[in-house]
XYZ file of C-alpha atoms in Angstrom:
735
model
C -23.480 30.775 14.295
C -22.013 31.485 17.744
C -25.446 30.997 19.330
C -25.745 27.598 17.685
C -22.380 26.411 18.963
C -23.142 27.718 22.444
C -26.367 25.732 22.515
C -24.731 22.699 20.999
C -22.061 22.767 23.707
C -24.746 22.910 26.407
C -26.568 19.976 24.885
C -23.439 17.886 24.492
C -22.333 18.490 28.041
C -25.736 17.537 29.423
C -26.879 14.916 26.939
C -25.796 11.923 29.039
C -28.320 12.505 31.776
C -31.563 14.181 30.672
C -33.304 12.817 33.779
C -31.011 14.878 35.983
C -31.657 17.907 33.804
C -35.409 17.663 34.235
C -35.134 17.176 37.998
C -32.801 20.104 38.558
C -34.033 22.609 36.013
C -37.100 24.625 36.868
C -38.076 25.808 33.453
C -39.150 22.637 31.653
C -40.582 24.552 28.736
C -37.311 26.355 28.089
C -35.345 23.102 28.132
C -37.737 21.479 25.698
C -37.422 24.464 23.404
C -33.626 24.268 23.429
C -33.657 20.542 22.723
C -36.203 21.040 19.951
C -34.071 23.784 18.448
C -30.913 21.672 18.567
C -32.559 18.735 16.852
C -34.751 20.550 14.378
C -33.388 24.061 14.023
C -29.674 23.491 13.472
C -29.894 23.438 9.712
C -31.364 26.907 9.550
C -28.575 28.557 11.581
C -26.524 30.715 9.219
C -22.838 29.792 9.027
C -20.378 32.404 7.849
C -17.452 31.757 5.505
C -14.522 32.142 5.668
C -14.213 31.421 9.367
C -10.817 29.891 10.152
C -7.449 31.664 9.963
C -8.869 34.403 7.759
C -12.347 35.505 8.760
C -14.926 37.459 6.834
C -15.045 40.354 9.272
C -11.334 41.135 8.745
C -11.031 40.673 4.988
C -11.227 44.383 4.130
C -8.529 45.245 6.686
C -6.304 42.412 5.471
C -6.659 43.579 1.871
C -5.536 47.058 2.895
C -2.689 45.578 4.936
C -1.463 43.616 1.933
C -0.955 46.980 0.216
C 0.484 49.000 3.098
C 2.186 46.809 5.724
C 5.644 45.732 4.463
C 5.935 42.196 5.868
C 2.289 41.397 5.085
C 2.738 42.754 1.575
C 5.886 40.745 0.807
C 4.289 37.617 2.304
C 1.206 38.089 0.173
C 3.174 38.744 -3.013
C 5.217 35.581 -2.459
C 2.035 33.582 -1.900
C 0.395 35.167 -4.960
C 3.404 34.265 -7.089
C 2.989 30.634 -6.045
C -0.739 30.816 -6.768
C -0.119 32.321 -10.206
C 2.381 29.592 -10.971
C -0.242 27.006 -10.033
C -2.755 28.662 -12.343
C -0.256 28.517 -15.185
C -0.107 24.722 -15.041
C -2.695 22.082 -15.808
C -4.496 20.688 -12.774
C -3.158 17.207 -12.128
C -4.810 14.783 -9.691
C -2.977 11.500 -10.347
C -3.858 8.111 -8.946
C -1.600 7.651 -5.884
C 1.145 5.098 -6.521
C 4.442 6.511 -5.192
C 5.949 6.552 -1.731
C 7.502 9.561 0.024
C 9.399 11.753 -2.429
C 7.935 9.985 -5.479
C 6.070 11.755 -8.297
C 2.457 11.285 -7.167
C 3.405 11.927 -3.518
C 4.983 15.262 -4.379
C 2.166 16.185 -6.782
C -0.514 15.752 -4.129
C 1.596 17.831 -1.730
C 1.819 20.570 -4.353
C -1.920 20.301 -4.846
C -2.853 20.970 -1.232
C -0.456 23.904 -1.083
C -1.852 25.306 -4.333
C -5.406 24.889 -3.073
C -4.773 27.015 -0.002
C -2.629 29.559 -1.837
C -5.193 30.150 -4.593
C -8.095 30.260 -2.153
C -6.288 32.870 -0.048
C -5.421 34.995 -3.079
C -9.064 34.873 -4.134
C -10.087 36.437 -0.814
C -7.582 39.271 -1.283
C -8.185 39.972 -4.975
C -11.799 38.781 -5.467
C -10.591 37.424 -8.828
C -12.770 34.445 -9.603
C -10.059 32.584 -11.523
C -8.405 31.650 -8.223
C -11.640 30.326 -6.747
C -12.380 28.463 -9.981
C -9.001 26.736 -9.725
C -9.852 25.534 -6.222
C -13.334 24.438 -7.291
C -12.033 22.512 -10.298
C -9.388 20.691 -8.315
C -11.719 19.777 -5.451
C -14.311 18.487 -7.904
C -11.556 16.447 -9.585
C -10.622 14.903 -6.233
C -14.305 14.332 -5.452
C -14.744 12.375 -8.662
C -11.787 10.095 -7.949
C -11.294 9.756 -4.199
C -13.757 6.971 -3.464
C -12.314 4.817 -6.263
C -8.808 4.903 -4.831
C -7.815 1.883 -2.728
C -5.476 1.988 0.227
C -2.116 3.269 -0.966
C -0.023 0.500 -2.607
C 3.267 1.646 -1.015
C 2.027 1.641 2.578
C 4.151 -0.215 5.116
C 1.102 -1.218 7.142
C -2.564 -1.693 6.243
C -3.463 -0.137 9.588
C -1.692 3.108 8.714
C -2.143 3.329 4.951
C -3.571 6.482 3.482
C -5.517 6.769 0.279
C -3.722 9.784 -1.196
C -0.349 9.085 0.446
C 1.624 6.043 1.582
C 0.892 6.858 5.231
C -2.370 8.218 6.519
C -0.540 11.036 8.319
C -0.050 12.816 5.007
C -3.748 12.388 4.212
C -4.577 14.251 7.424
C -2.240 17.080 6.445
C -3.813 17.219 2.973
C -7.278 17.525 4.471
C -6.316 20.356 6.830
C -5.072 22.389 3.871
C -7.968 21.401 1.599
C -10.719 22.252 4.089
C -9.222 25.694 4.678
C -9.266 26.267 0.931
C -12.879 25.109 0.729
C -13.862 27.486 3.524
C -12.233 30.384 1.675
C -14.097 29.767 -1.609
C -17.314 28.392 -0.126
C -19.450 31.376 -1.102
C -18.412 31.083 -4.768
C -19.805 27.559 -5.095
C -23.381 26.660 -5.915
C -25.300 24.024 -3.986
C -24.664 21.278 -6.533
C -20.895 21.876 -6.402
C -20.866 21.979 -2.623
C -22.901 18.802 -2.363
C -20.538 16.927 -4.674
C -17.387 18.120 -2.886
C -18.816 17.442 0.558
C -20.644 14.168 -0.117
C -18.090 12.596 -2.456
C -14.856 13.907 -0.937
C -14.997 15.400 2.539
C -17.631 13.144 4.120
C -15.883 9.983 2.850
C -12.628 11.423 4.183
C -14.213 12.009 7.596
C -15.468 8.429 7.665
C -12.069 7.105 6.572
C -10.282 9.078 9.287
C -12.688 8.244 12.115
C -13.687 4.692 11.184
C -10.995 3.073 9.032
C -8.265 4.923 10.943
C -10.012 4.982 14.297
C -6.927 3.575 16.034
C -4.896 6.546 14.813
C -7.734 8.962 15.563
C -7.651 7.899 19.210
C -3.875 7.553 19.447
C -2.002 9.869 21.816
C 0.639 10.748 19.258
C 1.339 13.436 16.661
C -0.331 11.278 13.979
C -3.469 11.236 16.111
C -3.274 15.006 16.542
C -3.185 15.602 12.805
C -6.109 13.188 12.324
C -8.437 14.694 14.890
C -7.528 18.274 13.908
C -8.460 17.485 10.315
C -11.737 15.950 11.472
C -12.585 18.753 13.894
C -11.845 21.619 11.510
C -13.773 19.867 8.747
C -16.641 19.309 11.145
C -16.825 23.015 11.866
C -16.709 24.079 8.219
C -19.276 21.488 7.107
C -21.482 22.160 10.148
C -21.142 18.568 11.391
C -21.130 18.943 15.203
C -20.829 15.205 15.860
C -17.394 15.140 14.227
C -16.318 18.203 16.184
C -17.399 16.517 19.407
C -15.431 13.368 18.553
C -12.362 15.401 17.670
C -12.391 17.281 20.960
C -13.394 14.426 23.302
C -12.407 11.259 21.408
C -14.344 8.542 19.614
C -16.129 7.452 22.765
C -16.830 11.057 23.812
C -15.343 10.311 27.236
C -12.315 12.609 27.073
C -9.846 9.755 27.379
C -8.720 10.460 23.843
C -9.246 13.379 21.510
C -7.841 16.883 21.340
C -7.964 17.795 25.025
C -6.445 14.446 25.982
C -3.635 15.081 23.484
C -2.899 18.428 25.144
C -3.029 16.826 28.589
C -0.823 13.828 27.845
C 1.695 14.926 25.209
C 2.844 18.196 26.784
C 4.458 18.941 30.104
C 3.257 21.885 32.210
C 6.120 23.857 30.626
C 4.820 23.106 27.145
C 7.525 20.563 26.252
C 6.455 17.872 23.807
C 7.784 14.445 24.751
C 9.077 13.520 21.286
C 11.553 16.399 21.325
C 11.914 19.817 19.643
C 11.804 18.580 16.041
C 8.519 16.756 16.534
C 7.200 19.496 18.793
C 7.552 21.833 15.824
C 5.735 19.377 13.570
C 2.924 18.619 16.020
C 2.295 22.294 16.799
C 0.527 23.062 13.531
C -2.535 20.832 14.001
C -2.752 21.844 17.660
C -2.829 25.554 16.931
C -4.943 25.364 13.760
C -7.626 23.399 15.565
C -7.367 25.736 18.547
C -7.953 28.714 16.268
C -11.018 27.002 14.778
C -12.363 26.233 18.253
C -11.753 29.821 19.323
C -13.617 31.178 16.302
C -16.578 28.806 16.515
C -16.825 28.230 20.262
C -15.008 31.045 22.078
C -16.788 30.119 25.297
C -14.488 27.072 25.535
C -11.534 29.453 26.098
C -9.203 26.994 24.387
C -6.195 29.327 24.457
C -6.601 29.527 28.257
C -6.801 25.748 28.608
C -4.326 24.184 31.031
C -2.845 27.515 32.043
C -2.361 28.728 28.444
C -0.449 25.591 27.574
C -0.531 26.125 23.805
C 1.187 29.482 24.247
C 3.800 27.809 26.436
C 4.282 25.131 23.790
C 5.010 27.773 21.151
C 7.438 29.643 23.396
C 9.123 26.428 24.540
C 9.510 25.345 20.938
C 11.356 28.586 20.220
C 13.457 28.200 23.368
C 14.641 24.804 22.076
C 16.439 26.484 19.187
C 19.884 28.030 19.077
C 20.427 31.588 17.881
C 21.131 30.286 14.358
C 17.388 29.394 14.263
C 18.043 25.624 14.255
C 16.178 23.305 16.624
C 18.210 21.223 19.037
C 18.429 17.990 16.968
C 17.268 15.703 19.764
C 15.790 12.282 18.927
C 14.659 11.572 15.355
C 15.380 15.089 14.142
C 16.308 16.434 10.723
C 19.290 18.529 11.746
C 18.729 21.534 9.486
C 15.163 22.326 10.570
C 14.756 25.919 11.773
C 12.016 28.035 13.298
C 11.453 29.433 9.799
C 9.336 26.336 9.165
C 5.676 27.006 8.442
C 4.556 25.507 11.773
C 6.407 28.175 13.753
C 5.292 30.907 11.368
C 1.722 29.990 12.291
C 2.741 29.546 15.923
C 4.466 32.899 16.345
C 1.606 34.706 14.566
C -1.125 33.112 16.667
C 0.805 33.347 19.932
C 1.189 37.094 19.462
C -2.230 37.861 18.002
C -4.544 35.486 19.877
C -2.865 34.750 23.191
C -0.336 37.303 24.435
C 1.407 40.049 22.425
C 4.979 39.452 23.634
C 7.147 41.916 21.749
C 10.084 39.501 21.391
C 7.914 37.222 19.253
C 8.014 39.963 16.651
C 11.784 39.464 16.419
C 11.166 35.820 15.524
C 8.637 36.901 12.868
C 11.147 39.328 11.388
C 13.725 36.554 11.169
C 11.125 34.308 9.551
C 10.514 37.206 7.149
C 6.901 36.254 6.557
C 3.473 36.209 8.134
C 0.341 34.196 7.434
C -2.210 36.023 5.276
C -4.743 35.947 8.060
C -6.266 37.843 10.949
C -3.222 37.038 13.077
C -0.776 37.973 10.327
C -2.446 41.360 10.009
C -2.051 42.095 13.720
C 1.589 40.992 13.734
C 2.451 42.970 10.605
C 0.897 46.095 12.094
C 2.909 45.705 15.313
C 6.138 45.283 13.356
C 5.337 48.369 11.279
C 4.902 50.231 14.577
C 8.443 49.168 15.611
C 7.294 47.156 18.616
C 9.802 44.318 18.101
C 12.560 43.638 20.635
C 15.278 40.913 20.499
C 13.978 37.454 21.297
C 14.546 36.606 24.944
C 16.530 33.369 24.869
C 16.600 32.071 28.428
C 18.449 29.693 30.700
C 15.772 27.138 31.576
C 14.987 23.792 33.086
C 12.151 22.591 30.832
C 10.132 19.878 32.556
C 9.067 16.740 30.677
C 6.061 14.483 31.245
C 2.358 15.275 31.472
C 2.746 16.134 35.154
C 6.225 17.607 34.776
C 7.807 14.762 36.717
C 9.649 12.836 33.986
C 12.966 14.651 33.856
C 13.489 17.417 31.357
C 15.891 19.453 29.268
C 18.455 21.774 30.808
C 19.311 24.785 28.624
C 22.121 27.056 29.824
C 22.841 30.256 27.894
C 25.456 32.970 28.227
C 25.937 36.124 26.163
C 23.985 38.156 23.649
C 22.106 36.551 20.791
C 24.771 37.622 18.311
C 27.435 35.348 19.870
C 25.868 33.170 22.504
C 27.120 30.101 24.285
C 24.484 27.451 24.850
C 24.752 24.156 26.703
C 21.970 21.559 26.501
C 21.680 18.563 28.829
C 19.087 16.029 27.759
C 17.624 14.368 30.836
C 14.137 13.768 29.501
C 11.844 10.792 28.984
C 12.324 8.418 26.073
C 9.991 10.256 23.695
C 8.117 7.213 22.420
C 9.267 5.561 19.179
C 11.123 8.633 17.975
C 13.297 8.714 21.101
C 17.005 7.897 21.196
C 18.886 5.992 23.892
C 20.899 8.988 25.036
C 20.095 9.888 28.625
C 22.341 12.692 29.912
C 23.407 13.625 26.391
C 25.272 16.945 26.160
C 25.193 19.504 23.330
C 27.324 22.646 23.172
C 26.897 25.664 20.884
C 28.997 28.783 20.397
C 29.803 31.360 17.723
C 26.567 30.679 15.853
C 27.268 26.975 15.364
C 27.469 23.584 17.078
C 30.635 22.378 18.709
C 29.599 19.183 20.511
C 26.701 18.061 18.344
C 23.946 15.493 17.988
C 23.651 13.301 14.886
C 19.860 13.498 14.767
C 18.141 10.933 12.566
C 19.466 8.782 9.740
C 17.099 9.896 7.031
C 17.053 11.745 3.717
C 13.617 13.289 4.041
C 11.446 12.776 0.937
C 14.448 11.803 -1.200
C 12.964 8.765 -2.887
C 16.326 7.299 -3.925
C 17.399 7.041 -0.293
C 15.060 4.528 1.297
C 11.978 6.181 -0.188
C 12.635 9.256 1.937
C 11.860 7.291 5.095
C 14.043 6.434 8.071
C 17.006 4.350 6.968
C 18.078 1.061 8.608
C 20.981 2.983 10.108
C 18.521 5.011 12.152
C 18.178 1.889 14.294
C 21.717 0.532 14.044
C 23.439 3.900 14.492
C 21.487 7.119 15.112
C 19.433 5.839 18.058
C 22.327 4.042 19.749
C 24.024 5.573 22.764
C 27.514 5.817 21.257
C 26.148 8.171 18.590
C 25.657 10.778 21.344
C 27.729 12.692 23.869
C 26.894 10.482 26.811
C 28.248 7.436 28.610
C 28.287 3.930 27.127
C 28.831 0.910 29.362
C 30.418 -2.272 27.975
C 29.814 -1.109 24.393
C 26.073 -1.635 24.959
C 23.407 1.007 24.502
C 21.316 2.248 27.391
C 18.337 0.009 28.159
C 19.880 -2.451 25.675
C 18.221 -0.250 23.028
C 14.799 -1.620 24.015
C 12.024 0.944 23.794
C 9.697 -0.703 26.326
C 12.385 -0.619 29.008
C 13.357 2.968 28.287
C 9.742 4.150 28.268
C 9.224 2.940 31.835
C 11.918 5.141 33.400
C 13.286 8.650 33.210
C 16.175 10.709 34.649
C 15.839 12.909 37.720
C 16.871 16.527 38.110
C 19.295 16.952 41.011
C 20.118 20.637 40.748
C 19.573 23.666 38.544
C 21.085 27.116 38.978
C 21.010 30.304 36.944
C 23.159 33.190 38.135
C 25.070 35.734 36.044
C 28.421 33.933 36.260
C 27.419 30.353 37.022
C 24.748 28.317 35.275
C 24.452 24.652 36.271
C 22.301 21.627 35.532
C 22.805 18.269 37.242
C 20.762 15.127 36.612
C 20.787 11.452 37.524
C 19.874 8.293 35.612
C 19.594 5.082 37.648
C 18.053 2.629 35.209
C 19.858 2.883 31.869
C 22.241 0.108 32.947
C 21.608 -2.532 35.566
C 23.056 -1.672 38.988
C 24.722 1.481 37.667
C 23.980 5.107 38.560
C 24.931 7.926 36.197
C 25.218 11.523 37.401
C 26.150 14.342 35.068
C 26.752 17.896 36.244
C 27.387 20.440 33.502
C 28.017 24.137 33.962
C 28.936 27.356 32.233
C 31.316 29.206 34.555
C 32.514 32.726 33.766
C 35.829 33.647 35.333
C 37.706 36.909 35.001
C 40.615 35.407 33.081
C 38.550 34.165 30.114
C 36.482 36.079 27.588
C 33.891 33.300 27.401
C 32.605 30.935 30.083
C 34.231 27.568 30.648
C 32.167 24.461 30.034
C 32.799 22.299 33.108
C 31.453 18.771 32.792
C 31.603 16.107 35.508
C 30.232 12.654 34.668
C 30.130 10.297 37.646
C 29.509 6.548 37.326
C 28.704 4.401 40.378
C 28.569 0.646 39.733
C 28.516 -2.649 41.607
C 31.322 -4.235 39.560
C 33.987 -3.288 36.982
C 32.937 -2.260 33.477
C 34.286 -0.661 30.339
C 33.227 2.974 30.083
C 33.242 5.141 26.945
C 32.350 8.842 26.964
C 32.237 10.229 23.397
C 32.492 13.890 22.437
C 31.217 14.334 18.886
C 32.805 17.561 17.687
C 32.736 19.885 14.686
C 35.984 21.190 13.238
C 39.566 19.942 13.012
C 41.947 18.802 15.723
C 44.891 21.226 15.789
C 46.680 20.279 19.017
C 46.850 17.506 21.617
C 48.628 17.164 24.946
C 50.330 13.985 23.725
C 51.217 12.979 20.215
C 48.510 10.754 18.767
C 49.380 8.741 15.663
C 46.432 7.773 13.507
C 46.137 4.523 11.579
C 47.663 4.737 8.122
C 45.701 1.850 6.623
C 43.640 -1.201 7.522
C 41.022 0.582 9.564
C 38.840 -1.688 11.681
C 35.430 -1.192 13.247
C 35.484 -0.378 16.952
C 32.879 -3.047 17.750
C 30.205 -5.339 16.390
C 26.868 -3.978 17.665
C 25.012 -1.073 19.315
C 26.470 1.421 16.824
C 30.105 0.455 17.392
C 30.049 -1.493 14.127
C 29.731 1.848 12.288
C 32.831 3.432 13.873
C 36.283 3.413 12.329
C 38.985 3.372 15.000
C 41.454 5.951 13.723
C 43.698 6.136 16.766
C 43.996 4.627 20.240
C 46.244 6.294 22.824
C 46.717 5.566 26.529
C 47.571 8.752 28.403
C 50.968 8.791 30.069
C 49.770 11.339 32.652
C 46.644 11.878 34.689
C 45.283 14.599 32.405
C 45.396 15.796 28.831
C 43.731 17.982 26.264
C 42.496 18.070 22.688
C 42.235 21.389 20.860
C 39.851 21.860 17.932
C 39.495 24.716 15.434
C 35.822 25.195 14.580
C 34.509 28.094 12.509
C 37.686 30.128 13.090
C 37.545 29.736 16.885
C 39.539 27.429 19.169
C 37.997 24.995 21.646
C 40.355 23.172 23.967
C 38.871 20.363 26.031
C 40.998 19.471 29.057
C 40.212 16.152 30.739
C 41.184 14.034 33.682
C 39.759 11.188 35.740
C 40.101 9.151 38.908
C 41.450 6.226 36.831
C 43.894 5.992 33.890
C 42.334 7.176 30.636
C 42.625 6.042 27.062
C 41.777 8.351 24.156
C 40.131 6.911 21.058
C 39.699 8.931 17.890
C 36.833 7.594 15.775
C 34.915 8.489 12.634
C 31.582 7.342 11.211
C 31.441 5.113 8.145
C 32.199 1.477 8.905
C 29.752 -1.201 7.716
C 27.831 1.286 5.590
C 27.505 -0.414 2.180
C 24.883 2.034 0.875
C 26.810 5.116 2.056
C 23.835 6.253 4.111
C 25.725 7.666 7.089
C 26.811 11.274 7.379
C 30.393 12.137 8.210
C 31.274 12.593 11.845
C 34.224 12.564 14.234
C 34.613 12.066 17.955
C 37.202 11.648 20.643
C 36.231 9.100 23.257
C 37.436 9.120 26.847
C 37.704 5.442 27.694
C 38.461 3.429 30.805
C 38.002 -0.214 31.792
C 38.397 -2.638 34.704
C 37.151 -0.350 37.466
C 33.767 -0.084 39.220
C 33.346 3.629 39.839
C 34.524 6.236 37.382
C 34.413 10.020 37.172
C 35.164 11.796 33.899
C 36.162 15.461 34.229
C 36.372 17.868 31.315
C 36.829 21.626 31.041
C 36.304 23.159 27.601
C 37.892 26.551 27.075
C 36.693 28.752 24.189
C 39.481 31.037 23.022
C 41.153 32.929 20.190
C 40.352 33.050 16.535
C 41.774 32.835 13.050
C 41.251 35.139 10.080
C 41.920 33.220 6.852
C 41.660 36.386 4.751
C 44.190 38.358 6.792
C 46.118 35.170 7.638
C 46.204 36.033 11.341
C 45.885 33.846 14.435
C 45.296 35.033 17.998
C 45.273 33.133 21.305
C 45.606 29.679 19.783
C 46.593 28.166 23.147
C 44.301 27.703 26.115
C 45.123 29.516 29.356
C 43.714 26.616 31.407
C 46.364 24.374 32.974
C 46.876 21.821 35.735
C 43.413 20.247 35.711
C 43.241 17.799 38.625
C 40.710 15.629 40.386
C 41.350 16.575 44.026
C 38.710 14.449 45.769
C 36.007 12.069 44.620
C 33.423 10.165 46.638
C 29.751 9.242 46.577
C 28.864 12.595 48.138
C 31.421 14.953 46.623
C 33.648 15.668 43.640
C 36.328 18.349 43.849
C 38.492 19.478 40.955
C 41.096 22.200 40.569
C 42.581 24.036 37.602
C 44.593 27.139 36.896
C 43.741 30.066 34.639
C 46.779 32.279 34.019
C 48.285 30.740 37.166
C 45.275 31.608 39.315
C 44.039 28.499 41.120
C 40.331 27.633 41.068
C 38.652 24.982 43.212
C 35.324 23.676 41.871
C 33.364 21.405 44.189
C 30.109 19.471 43.708
C 28.214 18.445 46.839
C 25.711 15.885 45.562
C 23.674 15.709 48.764
C 23.602 19.396 49.648
C 21.105 21.305 47.522
C 21.849 24.528 49.421
C 25.554 24.360 48.576
C 25.569 22.109 45.530
C 28.344 23.987 43.723
C 31.127 25.660 45.649
C 33.793 27.704 43.880
C 36.821 29.265 45.431
């Protein structure tokens, strides 16, 4: 089989210019023999099954591992329990009629999971009942598939699936189904194979590559799923033309296809432009197809491609989680998604087994508490049994965005051990296509295993049919994507780029400075295009001083404009306000919305207070720990307390609270905040310690285009913190 794919690769690479071949090659007879073999001998080349995640050569070892290696054994038993449950029910292949979350949608999802589960259990047990289940279901699909029209609940004819409301889910179904077919292939007779291939899989390949050609060639996660399904199926069915199209695109010119997806969707650091949530989702087709390529055509060295970019993508995906396992909920993210998701289970297994055996990946696997029943899962389980795991190495990083690494990025600052780590995230990346939010220079802050300043993520109840069919809700546009829904600056109550995707896609922020030292970690970035004739510069840092147990979060947001504007800087926080520098009286009744558009229409104005002094603070109790945010500015500040929920007739919006630093009628504005993490409460023992912040006297000492200097006291010790915007060698000066 390997010989065939080697020869096929040679032919494909040289097929466009046979004249040149004959001129340059000396051995004409040998060339003719190779060409003859490719055209007339391919069908007689033996192809081995299974040959994807679980390969025939390792089956005996995997069977033994399922008995003796603890994490492989528990993973297998859980999978077998699911397979046995499937066998206990009647096979059901209903005509597709329901949208996301509906009965037929969920049934077809269960079917593809059951197919793969039962096929895998067959390989471990050799019990034919599992293979028969897979055969029966695939034959059922084969008898019905070609009679199904485009799905009736599709939002667009161009993106309709046959099995699901969107073709994306059809691609996912096929990736699972073809793996199952590969695992039971040797149990089927020729008649059964011919029916399944000719009446199900071949029509699916034609549907994906012809009817959904636009998606197949699209540089997007939907395109990735499509071409991965086509390529893996092409390998299993021994259809090299489909493999070629999947790798190099429909026109075989490399402008689209798998390699183009890797080149254009990932930065050199392995960051996926749609953000961590979609990076997780897109990883699975990338790595599954890579594994197939590696098995069938190892000479392509796919795991080495673009400086081992797929390995970087897996590691970067893990680095964009907090220590509670949850992904940073940037862009259209479901906020509760963790690295326990199946995509990262595959990713961590393959990264360790097939690319580089980094011992800290084993820590991730242990937290996932499962492995894939596969060649990679066997290797990982053995390493864990040999006690090779070390704690995952969460790092302070500037993660570049853009195919060339020149479209901004994500700053991740971390301090402390994994058990109680502070983490600051500054989003200064590109728009992220249609799933992107209008939130340049958005700030997130984590501590004590939870969020403090948080991101709303998407407005969606995933696969809950009663809530918008499980799709994105209207409020995803009117609220979740708007700038005020994030911890970044809003000008004149209007979202960045006027919430227009085409404008936002054409520009990106710029990194000004990044620093990672034991006591000072800093990221500073600039955005010049979000608002006309306005420059935004945000410099955020974790600074450890002797007087505090935890670092201070120092945040300086500078606005340079050509005329006066209204400026709002929200801080969306978790917890309860327990103290303020000035008494703030909330509205007792008759709440009104803060505005009429760009997300403001969804905000209740609970309180509005103009500060009587140049600085102030708000103290919040969150998960039994206190967080006091001190703030000041170069102009008088107003504090607005807001909550989410206005103009929400269907009760779609999640609860949320923010305090907004607000100022109007000035051109240039600098917002200063210092967040002190301190003390704790013990509700069981009814004790409270260090409820008051030791930070006092926060002042803006000097502010200009080139420099911002602030001062504050910690237990009466004076600190001067200076930003020199035009001096990269002395960007931050502390004394």
